[in-house]
Amino acid sequence: MCGIIGYIGDRRAQDVLIKGLSRLEYRGYDSAGIVTLKDNKLCLVKKQGKLRALIEELKNNPLEGTLGIGHTRWATHGVPSDTNAHPHLDCSGKIAVVHNGIIENYLELKKALSKKGHKFVSETDTEIIAHLIEKFYKGDIEEAVLKAVKLLKGSYAIAVIHKNEPDKLVGARCDSPLIIGLGKSENFLASDVPAVLDYTDTVIYLENHEVIGLTKDSIRIRDLSGRVIRKKPTKIKWDIAQAEKGGYDHFMLKEIFEQAHILKNILEERLNNSGIVFEELKIKTSDLRRVKRIAIVACGTAYHAGLTGKYMLEEYAGLPSWVDTSSEFRYRNPIVDKDTLVVIVSQSGETADSLAALREARKRGSKVLGICNVLGSSIAREADGVIYTHAGPEIAVASTKAYTAQLAILYLFTLYLAGIRKTVSPGKLGLLIREFKKMPALMGELLDEYKSEYNILAAYAQEFKRYYLQKHNKSCFLYLARNINYPNALEGALKLKEISYLSAEGYPAGEMKHGPIALIDENPWVVCIVTRSKTYDKMLSNIQEVKARGGIVIAITTEGDKTILHYNINYLIEIPKTEELFSPLLVVIPLQLLAYYVAREFGCDIDQPRNLAKSVTVE
Ligand code: AGP
């Protein structure tokens, strides 16, 4: 996944492009570049490395001009290097392109273009787009782009300028996000809203196979047949501050602490006197009543949310539910049909495997519900219905607030189904909703315990670091849980490994005797989720098994639990009392914070961990 930006107006384009790219770095950060147009000359600077490398380079070589495009990259074709960084040019050096996505037929196009004498300098798929546009260029860059993109297979969001057309900024998209930012005597193109929020809060979300021609005072959107399309602008409600760190050291910490507020907003927005409201759902209640089973399909953290959803759907909506990772679902022969509701959970709404799974499910006749955070994202638009999580921009690569927002929507959707399918009495439903409404305050209380810099989780993280160094880096983490909190064991492990690079595994605690218990000696730190539940006693036995083999136990328990104190726990974390069904919303908070503080102890790049990008828009 990469970030692209384009600007046309009266400001110095370099300033706008760099500011915009800094807001898009979470989309990829292994190289960056910009090009501006000044006095009919394309001035291009691009560098391997994070955006700051490009900024340094521009200090010695500042670019003038009020038209330009820029790019921050997450390599898919061609290693991160200056040459492979975008923008890319055609043979004449008159056409510049930046691109987010993957051109699946680029080799065949490259071969055909090479036969016509085109010379390529990079290993990227993107470069062929510049040469393809050159092939069709007859004096109108917008026309040339419209013709060129028809030959592209795969995903693209591009911005294009031509040295002889100083008044035109052109864009196009298919399966990669692209928005227009509408300003006064200036317009913007970008992969995502934060890139333009410093200048405008009015945007247009573009759809697949749309080509955009911008001047500083006009916009034209056309489909591939050239027909003009009218689109309504959207007013963005959240300001740039939300996309900034808000005083926290890292986006991840900010986003962890936003969760109670977001949960409160979700409940206020979705619960009113007439019950549970999903305005944007667009799947008819009658269709939902007819559903015989549910398949939840997702990746990573979203997959863990889906696993939790399974427990609630089976318990309260009485629906057989299974959960698949998108990459497995799409290459299996999934038995889904018109009686199966497929739910795709995806924060970005752009994850390639999840988008492919959506298309596979629709091909097989299933209705698809998307649970997404990014408005207008590909999955949101291609699903039969969507429920937005409205968690605001999640900038940290490690997903936190999007996860609890996904859980919240899954709870609401479960209760919604239970209501329309009458699998729960109105009285019980009312009780569950009343319990649910307590969660934002309980989550806020729990978060407040960690507001101060020096809290017990930060202390435990320091302890672990000391222990790890004493053990000459031999220690690791195991996460054990049962029933509706078992997915949280997987999520806690994922959080830790993706930001601290330490070995961490989550297991259903009942599995210990089937192998994993062989891992237990005095080395691993074992996080046990042992909150009040129907499997509480079983978890106590698991803790005994770990302690008997010298293991170190961090126990997450329900506050006021005295029994646990007799089990020789090394570290204790308490969460407020709540209905077992909703406990995952609270249990995950210390898991997120523990991962954060351990990663901070190890000096890791918490918001932009190595090898990862915020959304995996390639396979
Ligand atoms: C979560 O911390 C990870 N960054 C990753 O597993 C993520 O959840 C996964 O890539 C799915 O992304 P999506 O929700 O945007 O589809």
XYZ file of C-alpha atoms and ligand atoms in Angstrom:
635
model
C 0.000 0.000 0.000
C 1.320 3.496 -0.795
C 0.150 7.059 -0.403
C -0.280 9.475 -3.287
C -1.050 13.183 -3.389
C -1.556 15.792 -6.121
C -1.966 19.570 -5.904
C -3.022 22.320 -8.296
C -3.580 25.902 -7.121
C -1.619 28.993 -6.075
C 0.410 27.665 -3.181
C 3.973 26.377 -3.485
C 3.234 22.767 -4.468
C 6.248 21.340 -2.624
C 4.906 22.531 0.739
C 1.474 20.997 0.145
C 2.907 17.717 -1.165
C 5.324 17.214 1.731
C 2.693 18.093 4.321
C 0.267 15.690 2.656
C 2.822 12.887 2.433
C 3.615 13.298 6.126
C -0.043 12.536 6.834
C 0.090 9.500 4.518
C 3.300 7.905 5.824
C 1.294 5.268 7.657
C 0.377 3.889 4.240
C 3.938 2.969 3.457
C 7.293 4.454 4.213
C 10.194 2.790 2.430
C 10.746 5.599 -0.107
C 9.159 8.894 -1.182
C 9.300 11.462 -3.963
C 7.672 14.540 -5.486
C 7.655 16.316 -8.842
C 6.511 19.882 -9.548
C 6.072 21.854 -12.761
C 7.729 25.224 -13.132
C 8.148 27.168 -16.409
C 7.327 24.070 -18.436
C 9.988 22.057 -16.650
C 9.318 18.974 -14.498
C 11.447 19.207 -11.328
C 11.666 15.779 -9.619
C 13.276 14.616 -6.342
C 12.846 11.109 -4.925
C 14.677 9.140 -2.211
C 14.761 5.716 -0.630
C 13.942 5.732 3.074
C 11.348 7.542 5.131
C 9.916 10.910 4.191
C 12.561 12.703 6.227
C 15.210 11.548 3.722
C 13.284 13.319 0.962
C 12.834 16.434 3.105
C 16.590 16.542 3.718
C 17.250 16.259 -0.012
C 14.801 19.072 -0.773
C 16.651 21.386 1.604
C 19.550 21.392 -0.911
C 17.260 21.253 -3.912
C 13.939 23.057 -3.234
C 11.314 22.795 -5.970
C 9.216 25.682 -7.242
C 5.868 25.546 -9.033
C 2.190 25.408 -8.064
C 1.359 22.067 -9.695
C 2.788 18.794 -8.432
C 2.341 15.185 -7.374
C 3.940 13.127 -4.598
C 4.207 9.564 -3.306
C 5.202 7.589 -0.209
C 5.894 3.930 -0.981
C 5.491 0.407 0.445
C 7.372 -1.732 -2.035
C 5.484 -4.390 -3.971
C 7.468 -4.595 -7.241
C 11.118 -3.661 -7.035
C 13.123 -3.175 -3.851
C 13.008 0.161 -2.042
C 15.545 2.369 -3.897
C 15.868 5.889 -5.331
C 15.229 4.537 -8.841
C 12.160 2.553 -7.829
C 10.729 5.418 -5.786
C 7.883 7.335 -7.417
C 7.190 9.577 -9.375
C 8.020 7.749 -12.603
C 8.489 9.370 -16.027
C 7.913 8.344 -19.626
C 10.682 8.290 -22.266
C 10.200 11.954 -23.142
C 10.449 12.987 -19.486
C 7.304 15.044 -20.039
C 4.812 12.832 -18.185
C 5.068 12.095 -14.442
C 2.996 9.477 -12.583
C 2.546 8.373 -8.962
C 0.614 5.164 -8.252
C -0.822 3.130 -5.401
C -1.776 -0.461 -6.258
C -0.514 -3.337 -8.389
C -0.691 -3.573 -12.181
C -1.092 -7.308 -12.679
C -0.452 -7.236 -16.454
C 2.539 -4.915 -16.266
C 5.029 -7.426 -17.668
C 2.990 -8.007 -20.818
C 2.496 -4.247 -21.257
C 6.200 -3.657 -20.602
C 7.143 -6.166 -23.277
C 4.793 -4.595 -25.833
C 6.037 -1.081 -25.026
C 9.683 -2.168 -25.163
C 9.057 -3.587 -28.629
C 7.931 -0.074 -29.611
C 11.229 1.300 -28.337
C 10.246 2.410 -24.858
C 13.139 2.333 -22.372
C 12.536 1.502 -18.699
C 14.822 2.436 -15.824
C 13.061 0.895 -12.792
C 11.813 -2.535 -11.696
C 8.398 -1.185 -10.820
C 5.020 -1.922 -12.372
C 4.170 1.784 -12.080
C 6.678 2.954 -14.662
C 4.741 1.264 -17.458
C 1.782 3.546 -16.727
C 3.841 6.626 -17.652
C 4.925 4.995 -20.928
C 1.401 3.824 -21.724
C 0.102 7.362 -21.269
C 2.923 8.594 -23.523
C 1.802 6.134 -26.183
C -1.706 7.660 -26.201
C -0.695 11.278 -25.689
C -1.882 13.511 -28.518
C -1.836 16.852 -26.732
C -4.483 16.129 -24.042
C -3.185 14.433 -20.886
C -6.671 13.659 -19.538
C -7.641 11.859 -22.768
C -4.345 9.978 -22.796
C -4.875 8.767 -19.200
C -8.443 7.724 -19.979
C -7.205 5.580 -22.884
C -4.207 4.172 -20.990
C -6.056 2.976 -17.876
C -8.399 0.895 -20.014
C -5.460 -1.427 -20.668
C -4.477 -1.765 -17.027
C -5.438 -4.904 -15.078
C -5.135 -4.892 -11.308
C -5.429 -2.030 -8.863
C -4.423 1.588 -9.250
C -4.930 5.043 -7.854
C -2.800 7.412 -9.923
C -2.021 11.106 -10.223
C -0.507 12.408 -13.463
C 0.898 15.707 -14.785
C 2.375 16.725 -18.139
C 5.092 19.360 -18.555
C 3.167 21.108 -21.384
C -0.110 21.281 -19.440
C 0.549 23.440 -16.362
C -3.189 23.843 -15.706
C -4.139 20.186 -15.448
C -3.901 17.554 -12.690
C -5.269 14.155 -13.720
C -6.198 11.120 -11.630
C -7.833 7.707 -11.974
C -8.697 4.803 -9.685
C -9.535 1.143 -9.622
C -9.542 -0.855 -6.349
C -7.166 1.567 -4.604
C -8.639 4.526 -2.739
C -8.549 8.047 -4.207
C -10.287 11.225 -3.081
C -10.562 14.774 -4.402
C -10.046 17.611 -1.908
C -12.050 20.688 -2.959
C -10.481 24.070 -2.148
C -10.911 27.731 -3.131
C -8.918 28.205 -6.375
C -7.095 25.005 -5.564
C -7.829 21.276 -5.726
C -6.189 18.151 -4.356
C -5.962 14.425 -5.103
C -4.998 12.013 -2.317
C -5.154 8.406 -1.145
C -6.838 9.386 2.116
C -8.502 12.325 3.868
C -5.769 13.281 6.433
C -3.537 14.367 3.492
C -5.836 17.270 2.592
C -7.416 18.180 5.945
C -4.951 21.004 6.553
C -6.502 22.762 3.542
C -10.084 21.551 3.166
C -12.759 19.466 4.880
C -14.732 18.936 1.676
C -13.916 15.821 -0.272
C -15.296 13.581 -3.003
C -14.766 9.822 -2.762
C -13.985 8.407 -6.198
C -15.279 5.077 -7.453
C -13.645 2.433 -9.592
C -12.996 3.224 -13.273
C -13.347 6.965 -12.839
C -10.922 9.428 -14.446
C -10.546 12.895 -12.946
C -9.430 16.109 -14.627
C -8.692 18.938 -12.158
C -7.790 22.557 -12.754
C -7.428 24.928 -9.836
C -11.014 26.086 -10.368
C -12.796 23.054 -11.796
C -13.223 19.303 -11.520
C -14.413 16.822 -14.093
C -15.109 13.173 -13.286
C -15.734 10.737 -16.129
C -16.203 7.024 -16.522
C -14.069 5.071 -18.976
C -16.550 5.727 -21.773
C -15.940 9.449 -21.245
C -19.403 10.098 -19.753
C -19.320 12.887 -17.161
C -20.351 11.792 -13.639
C -21.769 14.114 -11.002
C -20.798 13.334 -7.390
C -21.859 14.893 -4.095
C -19.039 16.207 -1.880
C -18.731 14.887 1.695
C -17.982 17.153 4.642
C -15.357 15.556 6.899
C -16.375 15.827 10.535
C -13.093 14.947 12.190
C -10.319 17.565 12.134
C -6.647 17.180 11.484
C -5.992 16.995 15.247
C -7.659 13.602 15.255
C -5.167 12.576 12.670
C -2.380 13.993 14.741
C -1.000 12.446 17.927
C -2.867 14.712 20.256
C -0.089 15.001 22.746
C 0.656 11.286 23.017
C 4.101 9.916 22.167
C 2.650 7.590 19.571
C -0.487 7.306 17.480
C -0.977 3.843 18.968
C -1.178 5.180 22.528
C -3.523 7.959 21.436
C -5.753 5.469 19.672
C -5.808 3.122 22.690
C -7.005 5.993 24.878
C -9.623 7.082 22.337
C -11.479 3.786 22.631
C -13.900 4.654 25.445
C -14.952 7.843 23.649
C -15.383 6.013 20.349
C -17.405 3.256 21.999
C -19.640 5.905 23.552
C -20.141 7.571 20.155
C -20.946 4.257 18.499
C -23.613 3.426 21.073
C -25.080 6.931 20.940
C -25.199 6.783 17.153
C -26.540 3.239 16.885
C -28.927 2.975 19.848
C -32.042 5.128 19.946
C -35.578 4.810 21.300
C -36.577 2.570 18.418
C -33.701 0.199 19.131
C -30.558 -0.547 17.117
C -30.048 1.590 13.985
C -27.851 0.845 10.962
C -28.852 3.556 8.493
C -26.280 2.589 5.879
C -26.932 -1.164 6.111
C -29.011 -1.497 2.891
C -29.596 -5.237 3.464
C -33.316 -5.768 4.001
C -34.516 -7.063 7.372
C -36.466 -9.738 5.519
C -33.217 -10.949 3.931
C -31.521 -11.047 7.326
C -34.419 -13.052 8.762
C -33.909 -15.672 6.032
C -30.168 -16.111 6.688
C -29.370 -19.661 7.775
C -25.682 -19.295 8.605
C -22.960 -16.663 8.853
C -19.390 -16.724 7.565
C -17.100 -14.044 8.962
C -14.026 -13.417 6.811
C -11.123 -11.119 7.698
C -7.372 -10.781 8.290
C -5.209 -10.129 11.332
C -6.849 -8.174 14.109
C -10.104 -7.982 12.173
C -10.044 -11.789 12.072
C -9.777 -11.856 15.862
C -12.783 -9.557 16.081
C -14.601 -11.975 13.792
C -13.677 -14.939 16.021
C -15.222 -13.083 18.961
C -18.274 -12.383 16.820
C -18.774 -16.112 16.352
C -19.323 -16.627 20.099
C -21.921 -13.863 20.335
C -23.767 -14.809 17.124
C -24.124 -18.453 18.138
C -25.081 -17.588 21.703
C -27.642 -14.858 21.005
C -28.611 -14.873 17.326
C -28.827 -18.677 17.235
C -26.948 -18.723 13.925
C -24.294 -21.296 12.953
C -21.235 -19.114 12.374
C -17.775 -19.836 11.212
C -14.731 -17.592 10.794
C -12.076 -17.727 8.075
C -8.962 -15.770 7.277
C -9.570 -14.060 3.932
C -6.484 -15.583 2.324
C -7.771 -19.111 3.109
C -11.394 -18.425 2.236
C -10.625 -17.110 -1.234
C -8.574 -20.129 -2.309
C -10.785 -22.823 -0.768
C -14.093 -24.015 -2.080
C -16.141 -22.201 0.552
C -19.658 -23.560 0.744
C -21.482 -20.253 0.884
C -24.722 -19.545 -0.958
C -27.834 -17.363 -0.915
C -28.642 -18.628 2.605
C -25.236 -17.613 3.939
C -24.514 -14.066 5.052
C -20.801 -13.379 4.560
C -19.458 -10.665 6.851
C -16.163 -9.071 5.755
C -14.488 -7.218 8.625
C -11.831 -4.745 7.514
C -10.596 -1.502 9.079
C -9.116 -0.137 5.856
C -11.693 -1.687 3.549
C -8.806 -2.154 1.104
C -7.192 -5.435 2.216
C -6.626 -7.323 -1.017
C -7.445 -10.800 0.338
C -10.606 -9.559 2.023
C -11.730 -7.739 -1.137
C -11.128 -10.914 -3.132
C -13.058 -12.956 -0.551
C -15.946 -10.509 -0.869
C -16.027 -10.983 -4.635
C -15.816 -14.776 -4.269
C -18.730 -14.792 -1.827
C -20.870 -12.617 -4.094
C -20.044 -14.841 -7.074
C -21.439 -17.766 -5.037
C -24.704 -15.961 -4.408
C -24.155 -14.808 -0.834
C -25.165 -11.429 0.445
C -22.096 -9.664 1.825
C -22.005 -7.273 4.749
C -18.892 -5.118 5.124
C -17.859 -3.871 8.572
C -15.355 -1.142 7.687
C -13.786 1.950 9.192
C -12.786 3.861 6.066
C -15.696 5.524 4.357
C -15.989 4.885 0.664
C -13.375 2.121 0.782
C -13.488 -0.624 -1.809
C -14.993 -3.274 0.487
C -17.558 -0.791 1.789
C -18.644 0.027 -1.741
C -18.659 -3.472 -3.181
C -20.521 -5.168 -0.316
C -24.322 -5.481 -0.485
C -24.439 -3.584 2.765
C -21.994 -1.851 5.050
C -21.848 -0.876 8.694
C -19.161 1.702 9.383
C -17.286 1.448 12.663
C -16.692 5.256 12.726
C -13.524 4.850 14.796
C -11.933 7.822 12.977
C -8.556 7.575 11.256
C -6.440 4.764 12.701
C -2.883 5.830 11.919
C -0.822 3.349 13.942
C -0.141 0.189 11.989
C -1.094 -1.894 15.047
C -4.875 -1.837 15.152
C -6.476 -1.033 18.517
C -9.479 1.313 18.400
C -10.653 -0.235 15.141
C -10.677 -3.629 16.893
C -12.905 -2.554 19.784
C -15.091 -0.647 17.316
C -15.420 -3.835 15.247
C -16.386 -5.733 18.405
C -18.953 -3.062 19.231
C -20.541 -3.306 15.777
C -20.535 -7.117 15.986
C -22.289 -6.940 19.359
C -24.847 -4.506 17.978
C -25.359 -6.564 14.845
C -25.814 -9.722 16.964
C -28.397 -8.020 19.164
C -30.069 -6.576 16.041
C -30.352 -10.069 14.541
C -31.527 -11.490 17.878
C -34.286 -8.880 17.871
C -35.536 -9.404 14.324
C -35.182 -13.195 14.534
C -36.690 -13.294 18.036
C -33.952 -15.585 19.351
C -33.836 -13.530 22.558
C -36.826 -12.281 24.526
C -37.432 -8.519 24.469
C -36.737 -8.480 28.215
C -33.359 -10.205 27.867
C -32.519 -8.008 24.887
C -33.278 -4.916 26.943
C -31.075 -6.179 29.751
C -28.172 -6.890 27.401
C -28.475 -3.437 25.823
C -28.516 -1.845 29.271
C -25.358 -3.792 30.170
C -23.787 -2.781 26.848
C -24.508 0.882 27.537
C -22.358 0.642 30.679
C -19.296 -0.382 28.709
C -17.969 3.050 27.622
C -17.876 4.233 31.243
C -16.243 0.989 32.435
C -13.697 1.201 29.623
C -13.033 4.840 30.520
C -12.499 3.882 34.185
C -10.082 1.153 33.170
C -8.141 3.466 30.844
C -7.932 6.115 33.562
C -5.919 3.648 35.669
C -3.213 3.832 33.006
C -3.325 7.555 32.245
C -0.225 8.246 34.278
C 3.091 7.517 32.640
C 4.158 5.234 35.533
C 1.463 2.582 35.802
C 1.660 -1.131 36.632
C 1.751 -2.243 33.004
C 4.677 0.043 32.268
C 6.331 -1.415 35.397
C 5.639 -4.999 34.266
C 7.177 -4.139 30.898
C 10.335 -2.905 32.607
C 10.431 -6.097 34.698
C 10.108 -8.200 31.569
C 12.944 -6.313 29.842
C 15.258 -6.896 32.826
C 14.255 -10.592 32.920
C 14.693 -10.969 29.142
C 18.211 -9.567 29.247
C 19.124 -11.785 32.230
C 17.904 -14.796 30.195
C 20.073 -13.662 27.285
C 16.983 -12.946 25.171
C 15.573 -16.448 25.654
C 12.173 -15.492 27.065
C 8.891 -15.180 25.141
C 5.169 -14.628 25.811
C 2.246 -17.075 25.801
C -1.342 -15.885 26.011
C -3.968 -18.299 27.352
C -7.735 -17.838 27.484
C -10.990 -19.684 26.965
C -14.377 -19.137 25.335
C -15.297 -15.592 24.287
C -11.909 -14.258 25.436
C -9.883 -16.827 23.505
C -9.673 -14.524 20.426
C -8.267 -11.883 22.768
C -5.376 -14.270 23.551
C -4.580 -14.272 19.835
C -5.014 -10.498 19.636
C -2.764 -9.873 22.656
C -0.054 -12.010 21.085
C -0.389 -10.286 17.718
C -0.140 -6.822 19.287
C 3.050 -7.779 21.110
C 4.796 -9.489 18.208
C 3.964 -6.870 15.581
C 5.361 -3.914 17.532
C 8.075 -5.450 19.759
C 9.224 -8.228 17.362
C 9.262 -10.622 20.376
C 8.002 -14.201 20.061
C 4.414 -14.404 21.343
C 1.718 -17.027 20.841
C -1.952 -17.139 21.799
C -3.600 -20.478 22.601
C -6.975 -21.705 23.747
C -6.029 -22.696 27.316
C -7.700 -26.072 26.884
C -5.083 -26.850 24.232
C -2.153 -26.659 26.663
C -2.160 -30.412 27.396
C -2.167 -31.142 23.649
C 1.346 -29.845 23.114
C 1.983 -26.213 24.045
C 2.578 -27.120 27.712
C 5.948 -28.469 26.562
C 6.935 -24.817 26.137
C 6.514 -24.121 29.835
C 9.581 -23.743 31.978
C 10.815 -20.666 33.863
C 11.369 -18.728 30.622
C 8.038 -17.754 29.102
C 5.808 -15.101 30.593
C 2.271 -16.504 30.458
C -0.593 -14.023 30.238
C -3.735 -15.763 31.548
C -7.151 -14.206 30.979
C -9.012 -15.479 34.045
C -11.977 -13.129 34.412
C -15.198 -14.311 36.019
C -16.789 -16.674 33.476
C -18.199 -20.150 33.014
C -14.650 -21.390 32.389
C -13.058 -19.582 35.356
C -12.228 -22.774 37.289
C -10.699 -24.355 34.196
C -8.442 -21.321 33.818
C -7.358 -21.659 37.464
C -6.255 -25.240 36.699
C -4.288 -23.997 33.692
C -2.566 -21.442 35.923
C -1.631 -24.232 38.350
C -0.141 -26.259 35.482
C 1.973 -23.278 34.453
C 3.110 -22.454 37.981
C 3.970 -26.121 38.685
C 6.519 -25.897 35.850
C 8.099 -22.665 37.032
C 6.207 -20.416 34.603
C 5.715 -16.697 35.264
C 2.018 -15.733 35.214
C 0.442 -12.367 34.448
C -3.248 -12.800 35.322
C -6.020 -10.562 33.966
C -8.841 -10.951 36.470
C -12.139 -9.357 37.504
C -11.609 -6.705 40.137
C -12.329 -7.927 43.672
C -11.509 -11.548 42.808
C -9.941 -12.938 45.977
C -9.670 -16.610 44.868
C -6.976 -15.830 42.345
C -4.740 -14.506 45.138
C -4.148 -18.113 46.303
C -2.551 -19.098 42.998
C 0.857 -17.523 43.453
C 0.348 -15.109 40.529
C 3.440 -13.092 39.631
C 1.623 -10.067 38.198
C -2.055 -9.142 38.607
C -4.167 -6.930 36.325
C -7.777 -6.220 37.267
C -10.638 -5.192 34.994
C -14.051 -3.901 36.118
C -16.934 -6.360 36.684
C -19.149 -6.769 33.614
C -21.444 -9.216 31.808
C -19.170 -12.018 30.496
C -20.442 -11.374 26.944
C -18.933 -7.858 26.909
C -15.740 -8.643 28.838
C -13.576 -8.828 25.646
C -14.016 -5.053 25.266
C -12.248 -4.560 28.610
C -9.797 -7.471 28.599
C -8.162 -6.214 25.393
C -7.191 -2.862 26.967
C -4.381 -4.207 29.218
C -3.299 -6.500 26.378
C -2.877 -3.508 24.052
C -1.089 -1.436 26.710
C 1.228 -4.278 27.755
C 2.316 -4.669 24.126
C 2.813 -0.904 23.840
C 4.962 -0.583 26.970
C 7.080 -3.664 26.172
C 7.736 -2.327 22.655
C 8.638 1.050 24.137
C 11.058 -0.644 26.553
C 12.737 -2.265 23.566
C 12.910 1.042 21.692
C 10.847 -0.198 18.757
C 9.251 1.952 16.045
C 5.788 1.536 17.545
C 3.661 3.357 14.972
C 5.535 2.072 11.927
C 6.856 -1.411 12.758
C 9.339 -2.956 10.335
C 7.980 -4.877 7.303
C 4.363 -3.833 8.016
C 1.979 -1.346 6.411
C -1.367 -0.129 7.643
C -3.353 -1.863 4.983
C -2.196 -4.833 2.939
C -3.629 -3.922 -0.453
C -1.487 -6.534 -2.173
C -1.570 -10.334 -1.771
C -3.384 -5.401 13.095
O -2.709 -4.847 14.216
C -2.499 -5.527 11.911
N -1.940 -4.294 11.535
C -3.133 -6.295 10.760
O -3.232 -7.633 11.208
C -4.537 -5.857 10.286
O -5.505 -6.108 11.282
C -4.895 -6.687 9.036
O -3.957 -6.396 8.032
C -6.323 -6.422 8.505
O -6.420 -5.097 8.070
P -7.889 -4.526 7.697
O -8.699 -4.571 8.969
O -7.646 -3.140 7.212
O -8.480 -5.425 6.639
